[in-house]
Short mmCIF file of C-alpha atoms and ligand atoms in Angstrom, two decimals:
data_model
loop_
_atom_site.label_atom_id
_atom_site.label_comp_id
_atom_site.label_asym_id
_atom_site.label_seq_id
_atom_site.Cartn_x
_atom_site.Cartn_y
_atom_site.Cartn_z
CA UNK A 4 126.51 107.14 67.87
CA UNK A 5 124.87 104.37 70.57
CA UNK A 6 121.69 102.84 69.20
CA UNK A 7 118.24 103.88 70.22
CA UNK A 8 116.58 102.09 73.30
CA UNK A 9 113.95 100.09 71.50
CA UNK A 10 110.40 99.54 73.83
CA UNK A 11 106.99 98.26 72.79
CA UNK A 12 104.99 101.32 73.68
CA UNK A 13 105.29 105.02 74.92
CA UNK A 14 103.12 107.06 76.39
CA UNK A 15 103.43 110.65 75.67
CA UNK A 16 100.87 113.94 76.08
CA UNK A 17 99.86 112.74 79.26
CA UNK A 18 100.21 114.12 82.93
CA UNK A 19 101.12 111.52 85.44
CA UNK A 20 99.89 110.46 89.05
CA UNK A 21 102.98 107.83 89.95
CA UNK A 22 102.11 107.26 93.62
CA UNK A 23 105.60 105.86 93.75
CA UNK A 24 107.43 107.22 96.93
CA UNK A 25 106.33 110.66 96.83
CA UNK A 26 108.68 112.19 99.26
CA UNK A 27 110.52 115.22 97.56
CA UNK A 28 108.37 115.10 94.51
CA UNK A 29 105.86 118.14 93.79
CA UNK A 30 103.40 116.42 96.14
CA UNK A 31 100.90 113.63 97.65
CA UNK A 32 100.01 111.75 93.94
CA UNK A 33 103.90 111.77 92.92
CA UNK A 34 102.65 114.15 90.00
CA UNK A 35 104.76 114.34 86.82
CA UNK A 36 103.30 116.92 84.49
CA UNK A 37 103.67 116.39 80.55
CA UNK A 38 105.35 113.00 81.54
CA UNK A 39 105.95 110.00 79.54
CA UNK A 40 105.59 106.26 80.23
CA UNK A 41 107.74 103.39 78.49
CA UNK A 42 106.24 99.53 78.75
CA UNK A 43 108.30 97.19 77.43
CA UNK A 44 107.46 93.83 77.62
CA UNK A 45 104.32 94.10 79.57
CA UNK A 46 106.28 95.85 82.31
CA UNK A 47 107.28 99.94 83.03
CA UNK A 48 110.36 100.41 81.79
CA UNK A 49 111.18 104.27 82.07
CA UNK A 50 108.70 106.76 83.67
CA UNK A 51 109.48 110.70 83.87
CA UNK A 52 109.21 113.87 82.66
CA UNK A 53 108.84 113.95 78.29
CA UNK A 54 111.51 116.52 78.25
CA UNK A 55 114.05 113.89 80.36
CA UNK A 56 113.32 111.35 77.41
CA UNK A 57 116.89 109.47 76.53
CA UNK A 58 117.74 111.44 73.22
CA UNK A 59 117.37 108.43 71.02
CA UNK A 60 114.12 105.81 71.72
CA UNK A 61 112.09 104.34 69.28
CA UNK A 62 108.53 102.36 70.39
CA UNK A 63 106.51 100.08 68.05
CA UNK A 64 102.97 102.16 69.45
CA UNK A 65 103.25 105.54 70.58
CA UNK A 66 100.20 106.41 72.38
CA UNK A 67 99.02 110.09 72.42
CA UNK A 68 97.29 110.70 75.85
CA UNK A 69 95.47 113.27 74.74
CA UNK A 70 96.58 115.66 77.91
CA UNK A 71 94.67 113.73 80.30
CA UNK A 72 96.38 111.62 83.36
CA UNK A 73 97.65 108.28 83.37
CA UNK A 74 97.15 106.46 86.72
CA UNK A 75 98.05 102.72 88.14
CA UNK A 76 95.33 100.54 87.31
CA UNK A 77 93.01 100.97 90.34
CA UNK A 78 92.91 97.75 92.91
CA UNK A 79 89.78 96.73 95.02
CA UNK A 80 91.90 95.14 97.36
CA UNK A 81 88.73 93.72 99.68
CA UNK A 82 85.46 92.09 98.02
CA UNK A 83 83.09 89.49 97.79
CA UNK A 84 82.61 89.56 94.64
CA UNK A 85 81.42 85.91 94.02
CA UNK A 86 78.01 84.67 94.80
CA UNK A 87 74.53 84.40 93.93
CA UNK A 88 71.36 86.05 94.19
CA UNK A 89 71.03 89.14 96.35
CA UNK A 90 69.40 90.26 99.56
CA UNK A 91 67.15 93.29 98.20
CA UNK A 92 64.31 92.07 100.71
CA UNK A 93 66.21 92.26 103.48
CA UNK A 94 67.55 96.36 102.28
CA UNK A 95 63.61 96.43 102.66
CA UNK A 96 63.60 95.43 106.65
CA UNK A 97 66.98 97.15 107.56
CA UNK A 98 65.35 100.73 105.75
CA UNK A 99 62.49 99.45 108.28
CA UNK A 100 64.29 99.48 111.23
CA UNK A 101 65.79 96.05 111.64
CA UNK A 102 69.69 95.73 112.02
CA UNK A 103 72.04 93.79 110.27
CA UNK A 104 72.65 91.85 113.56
CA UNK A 105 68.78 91.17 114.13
CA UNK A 106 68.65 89.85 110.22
CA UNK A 107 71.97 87.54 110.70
CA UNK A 108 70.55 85.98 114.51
CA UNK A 109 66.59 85.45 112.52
CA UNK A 110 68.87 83.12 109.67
CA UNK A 111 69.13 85.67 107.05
CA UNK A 112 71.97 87.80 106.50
CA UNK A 113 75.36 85.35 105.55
CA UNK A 114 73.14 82.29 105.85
CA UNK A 115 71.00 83.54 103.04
CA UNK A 116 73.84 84.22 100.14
CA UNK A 117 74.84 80.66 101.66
CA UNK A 118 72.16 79.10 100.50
CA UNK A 119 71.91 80.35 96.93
CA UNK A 120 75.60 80.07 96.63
CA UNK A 121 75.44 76.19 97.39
CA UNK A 122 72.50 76.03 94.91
CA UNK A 123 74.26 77.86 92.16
CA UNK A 124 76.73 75.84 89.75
CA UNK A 125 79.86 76.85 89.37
CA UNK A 126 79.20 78.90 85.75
CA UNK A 127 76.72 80.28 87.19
CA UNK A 128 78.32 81.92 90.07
CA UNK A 129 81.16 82.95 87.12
CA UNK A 130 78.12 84.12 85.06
CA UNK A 131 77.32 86.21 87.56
CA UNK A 132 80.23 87.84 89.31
CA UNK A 133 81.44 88.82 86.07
CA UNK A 134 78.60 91.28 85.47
CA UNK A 135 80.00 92.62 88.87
CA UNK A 136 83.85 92.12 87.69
CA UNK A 137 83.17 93.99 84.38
CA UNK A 138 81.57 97.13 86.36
CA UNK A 139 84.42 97.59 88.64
CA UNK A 140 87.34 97.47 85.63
CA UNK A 141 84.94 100.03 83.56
CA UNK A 142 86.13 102.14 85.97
CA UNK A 143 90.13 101.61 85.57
CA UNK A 144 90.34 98.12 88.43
CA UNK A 145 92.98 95.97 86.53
CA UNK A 146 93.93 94.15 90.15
CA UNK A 147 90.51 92.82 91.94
CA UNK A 148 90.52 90.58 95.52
CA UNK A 149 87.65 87.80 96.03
CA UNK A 150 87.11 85.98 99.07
CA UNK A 151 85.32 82.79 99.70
CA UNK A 152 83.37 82.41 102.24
CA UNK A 153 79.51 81.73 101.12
CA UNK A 154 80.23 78.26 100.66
CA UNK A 155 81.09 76.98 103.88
CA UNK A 156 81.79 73.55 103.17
CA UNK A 157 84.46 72.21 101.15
CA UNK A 158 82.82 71.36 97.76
CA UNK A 159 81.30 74.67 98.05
CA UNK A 160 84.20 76.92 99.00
CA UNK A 161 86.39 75.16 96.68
CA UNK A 162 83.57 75.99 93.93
CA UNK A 163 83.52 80.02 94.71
CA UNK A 164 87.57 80.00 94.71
CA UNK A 165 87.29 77.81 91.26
CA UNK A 166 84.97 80.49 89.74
CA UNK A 167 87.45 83.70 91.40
CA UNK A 168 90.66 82.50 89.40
CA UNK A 169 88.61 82.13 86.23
CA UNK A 170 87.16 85.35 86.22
CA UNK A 171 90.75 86.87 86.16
CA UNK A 172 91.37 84.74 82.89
CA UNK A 173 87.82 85.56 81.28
CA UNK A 174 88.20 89.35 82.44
CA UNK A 175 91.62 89.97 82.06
CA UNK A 176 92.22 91.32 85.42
CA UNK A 177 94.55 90.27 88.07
CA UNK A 178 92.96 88.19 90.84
CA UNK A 179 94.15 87.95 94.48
CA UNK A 180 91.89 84.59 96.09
CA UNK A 181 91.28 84.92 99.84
CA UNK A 182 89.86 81.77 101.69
CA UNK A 183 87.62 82.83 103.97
CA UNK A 184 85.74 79.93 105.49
CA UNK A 185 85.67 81.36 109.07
CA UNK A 186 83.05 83.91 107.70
CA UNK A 187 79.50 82.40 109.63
CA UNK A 188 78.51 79.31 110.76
CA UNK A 189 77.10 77.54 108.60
CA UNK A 190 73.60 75.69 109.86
CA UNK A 191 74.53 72.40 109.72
CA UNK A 192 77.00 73.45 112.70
CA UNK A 193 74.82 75.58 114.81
CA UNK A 194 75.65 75.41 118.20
CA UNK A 195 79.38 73.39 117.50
CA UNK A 196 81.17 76.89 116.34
CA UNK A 197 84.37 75.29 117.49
CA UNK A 198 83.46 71.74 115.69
CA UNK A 199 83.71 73.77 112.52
CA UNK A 200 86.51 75.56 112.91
CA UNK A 201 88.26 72.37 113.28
CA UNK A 202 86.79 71.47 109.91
CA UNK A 203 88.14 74.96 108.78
CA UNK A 204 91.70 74.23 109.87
CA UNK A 205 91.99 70.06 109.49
CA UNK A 206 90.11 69.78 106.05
CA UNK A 207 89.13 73.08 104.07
CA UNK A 208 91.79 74.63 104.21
CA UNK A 209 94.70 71.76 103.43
CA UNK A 210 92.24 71.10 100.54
CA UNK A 211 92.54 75.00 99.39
CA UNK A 212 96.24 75.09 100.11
CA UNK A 213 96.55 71.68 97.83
CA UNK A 214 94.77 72.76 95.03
CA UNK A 215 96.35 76.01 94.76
CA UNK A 216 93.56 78.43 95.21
CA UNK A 217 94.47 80.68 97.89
CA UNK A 218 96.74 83.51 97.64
CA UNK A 219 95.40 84.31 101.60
CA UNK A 220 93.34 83.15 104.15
CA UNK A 221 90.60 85.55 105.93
CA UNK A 222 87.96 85.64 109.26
CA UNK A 223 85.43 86.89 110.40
CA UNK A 224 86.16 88.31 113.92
CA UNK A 225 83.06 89.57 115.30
CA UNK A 226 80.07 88.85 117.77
CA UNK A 227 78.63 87.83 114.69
CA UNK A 228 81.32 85.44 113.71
CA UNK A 229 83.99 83.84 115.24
CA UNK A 230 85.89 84.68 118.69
CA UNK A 231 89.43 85.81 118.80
CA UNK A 232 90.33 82.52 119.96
CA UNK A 233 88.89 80.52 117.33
CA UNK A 234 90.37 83.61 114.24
CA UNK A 235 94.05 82.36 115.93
CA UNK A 236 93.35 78.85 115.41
CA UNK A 237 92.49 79.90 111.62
CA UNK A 238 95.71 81.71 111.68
CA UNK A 239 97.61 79.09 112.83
CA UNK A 240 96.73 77.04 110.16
CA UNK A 241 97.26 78.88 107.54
CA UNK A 242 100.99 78.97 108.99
CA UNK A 243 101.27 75.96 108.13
CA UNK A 244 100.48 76.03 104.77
CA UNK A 245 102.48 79.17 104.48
CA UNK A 246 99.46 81.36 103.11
CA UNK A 247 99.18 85.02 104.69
CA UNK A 248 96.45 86.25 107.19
CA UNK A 249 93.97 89.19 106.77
CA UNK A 250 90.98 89.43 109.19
CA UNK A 251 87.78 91.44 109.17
CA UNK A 252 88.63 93.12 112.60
CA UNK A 253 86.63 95.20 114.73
CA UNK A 254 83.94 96.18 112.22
CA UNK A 255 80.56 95.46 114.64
CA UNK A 256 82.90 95.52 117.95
CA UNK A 257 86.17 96.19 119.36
CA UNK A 258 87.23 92.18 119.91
CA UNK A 259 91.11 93.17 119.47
CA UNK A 260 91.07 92.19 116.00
CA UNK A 261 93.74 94.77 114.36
CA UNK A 262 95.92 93.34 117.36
CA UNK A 263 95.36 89.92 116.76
CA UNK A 264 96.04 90.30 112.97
CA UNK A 265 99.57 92.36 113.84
CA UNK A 266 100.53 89.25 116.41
CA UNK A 267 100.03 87.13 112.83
CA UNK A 268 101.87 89.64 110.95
CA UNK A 269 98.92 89.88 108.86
CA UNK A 270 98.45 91.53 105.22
CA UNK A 271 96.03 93.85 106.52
CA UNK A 272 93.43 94.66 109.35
CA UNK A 273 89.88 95.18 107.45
CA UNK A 274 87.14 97.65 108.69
CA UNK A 275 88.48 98.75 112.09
CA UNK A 276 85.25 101.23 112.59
CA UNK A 277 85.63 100.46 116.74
CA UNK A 278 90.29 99.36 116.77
CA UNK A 279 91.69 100.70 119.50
CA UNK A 280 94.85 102.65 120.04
CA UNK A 281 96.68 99.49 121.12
CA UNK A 282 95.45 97.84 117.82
CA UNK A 283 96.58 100.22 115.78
CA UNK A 284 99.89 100.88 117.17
CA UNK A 285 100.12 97.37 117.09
CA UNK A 286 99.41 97.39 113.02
CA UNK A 287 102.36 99.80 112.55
CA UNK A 288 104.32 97.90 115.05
CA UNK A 289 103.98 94.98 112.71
CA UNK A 290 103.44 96.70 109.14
CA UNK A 291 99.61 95.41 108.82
CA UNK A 292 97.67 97.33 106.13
CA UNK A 293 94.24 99.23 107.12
CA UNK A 294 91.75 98.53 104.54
CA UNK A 295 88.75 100.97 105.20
CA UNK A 296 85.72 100.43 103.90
CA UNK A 297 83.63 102.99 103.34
CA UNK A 298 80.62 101.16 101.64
CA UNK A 299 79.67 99.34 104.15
CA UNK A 300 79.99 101.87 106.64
CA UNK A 301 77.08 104.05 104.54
CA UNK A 302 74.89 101.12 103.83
CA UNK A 303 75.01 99.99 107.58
CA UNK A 304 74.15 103.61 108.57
CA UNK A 305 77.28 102.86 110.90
CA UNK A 306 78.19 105.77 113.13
CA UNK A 307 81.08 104.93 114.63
CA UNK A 308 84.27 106.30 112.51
CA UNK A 309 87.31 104.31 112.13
CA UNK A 310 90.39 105.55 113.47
CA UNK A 311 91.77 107.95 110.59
CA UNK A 312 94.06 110.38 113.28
CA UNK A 313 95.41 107.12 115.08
CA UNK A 314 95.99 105.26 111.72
CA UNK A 315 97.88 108.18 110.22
CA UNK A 316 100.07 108.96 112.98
CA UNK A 317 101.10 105.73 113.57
CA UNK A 318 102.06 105.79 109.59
CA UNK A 319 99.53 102.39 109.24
CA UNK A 320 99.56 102.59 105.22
CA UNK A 321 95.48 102.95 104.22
CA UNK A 322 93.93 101.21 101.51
CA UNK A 323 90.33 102.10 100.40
CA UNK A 324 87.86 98.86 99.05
CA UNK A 325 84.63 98.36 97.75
CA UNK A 326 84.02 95.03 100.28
CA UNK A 327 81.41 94.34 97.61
CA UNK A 328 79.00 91.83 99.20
CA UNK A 329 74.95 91.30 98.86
CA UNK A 330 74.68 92.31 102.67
CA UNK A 331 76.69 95.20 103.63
CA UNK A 332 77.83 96.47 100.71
CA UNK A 333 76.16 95.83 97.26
CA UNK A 334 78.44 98.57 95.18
CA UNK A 335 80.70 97.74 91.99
CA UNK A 336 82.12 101.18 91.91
CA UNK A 337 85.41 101.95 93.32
CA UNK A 338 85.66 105.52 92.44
CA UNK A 339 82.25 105.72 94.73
CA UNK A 340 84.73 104.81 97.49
CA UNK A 341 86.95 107.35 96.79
CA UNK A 342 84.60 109.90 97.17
CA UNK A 343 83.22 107.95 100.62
CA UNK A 344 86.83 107.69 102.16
CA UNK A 345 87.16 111.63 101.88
CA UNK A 346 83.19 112.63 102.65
CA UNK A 347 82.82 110.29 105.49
CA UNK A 348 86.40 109.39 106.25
CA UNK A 349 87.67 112.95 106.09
CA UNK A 350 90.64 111.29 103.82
CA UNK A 351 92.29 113.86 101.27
CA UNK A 352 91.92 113.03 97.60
CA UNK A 353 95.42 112.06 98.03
CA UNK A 354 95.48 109.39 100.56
CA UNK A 355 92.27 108.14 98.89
CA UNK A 356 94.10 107.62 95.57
CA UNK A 357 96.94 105.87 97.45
CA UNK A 358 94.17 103.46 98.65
CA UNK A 359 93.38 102.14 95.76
CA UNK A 360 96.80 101.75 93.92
CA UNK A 361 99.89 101.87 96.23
CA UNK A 362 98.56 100.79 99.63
CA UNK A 363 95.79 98.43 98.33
CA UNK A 364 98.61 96.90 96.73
CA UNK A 365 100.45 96.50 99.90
CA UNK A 366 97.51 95.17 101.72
CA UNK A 367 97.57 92.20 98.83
CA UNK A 368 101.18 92.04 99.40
CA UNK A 369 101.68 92.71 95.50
CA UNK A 370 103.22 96.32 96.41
CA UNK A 371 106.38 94.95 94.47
CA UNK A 372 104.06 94.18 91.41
CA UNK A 373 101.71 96.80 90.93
CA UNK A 374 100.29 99.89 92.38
CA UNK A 375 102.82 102.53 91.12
CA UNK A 376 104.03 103.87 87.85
CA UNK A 377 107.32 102.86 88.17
CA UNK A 378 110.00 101.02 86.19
CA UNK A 379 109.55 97.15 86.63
CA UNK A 380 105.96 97.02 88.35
CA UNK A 381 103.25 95.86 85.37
CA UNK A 382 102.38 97.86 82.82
CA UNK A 383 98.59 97.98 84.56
CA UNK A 384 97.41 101.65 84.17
CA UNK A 385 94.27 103.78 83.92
CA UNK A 386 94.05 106.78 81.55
CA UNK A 387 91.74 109.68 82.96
CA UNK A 388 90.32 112.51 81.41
CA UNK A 389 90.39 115.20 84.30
CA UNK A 390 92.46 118.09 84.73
CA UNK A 391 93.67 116.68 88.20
CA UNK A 392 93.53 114.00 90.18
CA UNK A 393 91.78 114.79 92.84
CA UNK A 394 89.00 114.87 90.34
CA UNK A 395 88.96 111.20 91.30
CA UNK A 396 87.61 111.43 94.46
CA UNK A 397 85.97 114.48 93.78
CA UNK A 398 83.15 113.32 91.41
CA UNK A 399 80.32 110.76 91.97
CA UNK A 400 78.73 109.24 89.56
CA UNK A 401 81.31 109.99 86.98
CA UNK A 402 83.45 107.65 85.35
CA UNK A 403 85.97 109.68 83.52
CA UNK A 404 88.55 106.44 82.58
CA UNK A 405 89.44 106.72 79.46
CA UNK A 406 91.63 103.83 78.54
CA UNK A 407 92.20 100.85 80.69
CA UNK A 408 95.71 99.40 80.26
CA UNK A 409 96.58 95.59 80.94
CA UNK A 410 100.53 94.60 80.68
CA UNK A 411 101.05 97.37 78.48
CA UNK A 412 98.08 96.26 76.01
CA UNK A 413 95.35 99.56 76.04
CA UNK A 414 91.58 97.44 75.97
CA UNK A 415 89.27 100.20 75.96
CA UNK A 416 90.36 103.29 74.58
CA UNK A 417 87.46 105.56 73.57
O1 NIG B 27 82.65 92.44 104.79
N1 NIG B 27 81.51 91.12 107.64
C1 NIG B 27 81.36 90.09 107.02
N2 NIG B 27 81.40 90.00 105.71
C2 NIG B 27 80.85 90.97 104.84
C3 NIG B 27 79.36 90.93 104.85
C4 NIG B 27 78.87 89.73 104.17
C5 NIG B 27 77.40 89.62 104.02
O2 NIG B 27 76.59 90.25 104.76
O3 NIG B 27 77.03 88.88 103.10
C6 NIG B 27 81.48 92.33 105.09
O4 NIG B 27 80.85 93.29 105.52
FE1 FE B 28 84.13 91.97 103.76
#
């Protein structure tokens, strides 16, 4: 008789939601009902259903799921999640009729996390992004993004990046680093936008790429920010140091930005409220990620919708992020964003769930490392209590996570 397969843990009683290629499964989430999951190793090594089970397995920990549904670990695939202090006063003027861009031109806006981001050492701005960090994995995030880019010089930026990779260590989550000096001009510059781009490209970020600390580089492509012309010089350097483009495109204003980030072959396109067609054909043309943000589109009071029809027929995969920032988007809760993508958005439960696991994945360019329950990706999973999973997206205000899984180690289970 051949020996039993021998894992670390199993998984049984549970229903699962694999978002792995779902074509000719039962539907959109890549359901399995009564499934089971094997990790071995910190890794998936058999998913399916319990009845397909190889006839003889044995598991040091068998976990009983307790019928509810095992998930990937959710991934906020676009934030801000480091930096100080917080811009209540100026929620105050916008709910009084002054715009985001009329805050930004008067000096506040960017400029004002700036400032208490320089001020604030470096365990400090740790101290407090983990409050944020710990919010968004209460809620299943195992996988989390954080961009630079309230620094805007290069002791500064290199201090928010510093801080990013040792939250993932002090949090246990996963941490994607995005450089994103081209976010605002920083005062010292005003008036010589192009001066400090050349800063960007000749000194920040060679000192980034050295040191290790980007996994991407990021811009700000916007009236606001910087011109199309100035994002492709940002581009072009991070060529150089072989680090991978994403752009906040077309958020305020159509400035071509999904375009320009497909012409970089870009991670993902970020925002997109006012792409256009030719933008978007141009993302699928070169297999750019949308990552919609729904957050910021509330707080903003933002009108204009991004395009879901265009995105969808074109197949552009969608991801769904927090973009939590002190300015547009102050919100730690990812399953908020679920429910935003499908209210506002008009995105099914389905393609909201995808978001944030198999597409946000992609838009991080870790689709080969997590974001499905599959064999080989990390054993990074969520356990829900819900009776389906569009109960995800469905809820606000909830948190149903049960257990929050971490290669194959459960850390919360209630
Ligand atoms: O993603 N658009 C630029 N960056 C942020 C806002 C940052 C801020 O206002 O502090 C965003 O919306
Ligand atoms: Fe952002």
């Amino acid at each position: 008789m051949s020996a039993a397969i021998r894992w670390d843990a199993v998984w049984t009683n549970v229903h699962l939601a694999t978002l792995a290629d779902t074509a000719g499964t039962a539907d959109d989430y890549g359901t399995i009902r009564d499934g089971a999951l094997a990790i071995d190793d910190g890794r998936v090594a058999w998913v399916g259903a319990r009845r397909d089970l190889p006839a003889r397995w044995r598991a040091e920990t068998e976990h009983d799921g307790h019928n509810g549904w095992l998930t990937p670990g959710l991934i906020d695939c676009h934030t801000h999640l480091v930096y100080a202090g917080n811009r209540a006063d100026e929620f105050e003027l916008r709910v009084a009729g002054a715009s985001y861009e009329d805050i930004a031109k008067a000096g506040g806006g960017i400029a004002s996390t700036v400032r208490a981001t320089r001020d604030a050492g470096e365990d400090e701005l740790v101290a407090q992004a983990a409050v944020r960090l710990r919010q968004l994995s209460a809620e299943g995030v195992t996988t989390v993004e954080i961009k630079s880019g309230y620094g805007l010089d290069i002791a500064n930026e290199l201090k928010m990046l510093r801080a990013a990779r040792r939250l993932a260590e002090m949090c246990g989550v996963k941490v994607r680093t995005t450089f994103l000096g081209a976010h605002a001009l920083p005062p010292e510059f005003a008036g010589r936008a192009d001066d400090y781009i050349a800063l960007v490209c000749e000194e920040m970020l060679p000192a980034v790429a050295d040191a290790k600390l980007a996994d991407a580089v990021d811009a700000f492509c916007e009236r606001i920010g910087f011109t199309p012309a100035q994002t492709a010089r940002v581009f072009d350097a991070a060529g150089k140091h072989r680090l991978p483009v994403k752009l906040h495109a077309d958020q305020l204003s159509d400035l071509g930005g999904g375009r320009l980030a497909a012409e970089y072959r870009g991670l993902s396109a970020d925002h997109l409220e006012h792409a256009s067609e030719a933008s978007v054909r141009a993302m699928a043309e070169a297999g750019v990620a949308a990552v919609l943000l729904p957050g910021a589109f509330y707080f903003l009071r933002e009108t204009q919708l991004p395009p879901i029809a265009s995105l969808r027929r074109h197949g552009v995969p969608m991801a769904i992020a927090t973009d939590c920032n002190p300015g547009t988007s102050p919100c730690t809760s990812l399953l908020l964003m679920l429910n935003m993508a499908c209210t506002l958005f008009g995105l099914a439960p389905s393609e909201a769930l995808a978001g944030v696991t198999r597409n946000a994945a992609k838009a991080l360019g870790v689709g080969s490392e997590v974001g499905r329950l599959a064999p080989g990706q990390r054993a990074d999973l969520a356990l829900w209590d819900i009776a389906g999973p569009a109960e995800l997206a469905y809820a606000f205000g909830a948190n149903p996570l049960v257990a929050r899984v971490v290669r194959g180690i459960a850390d919360e289970l209630k």
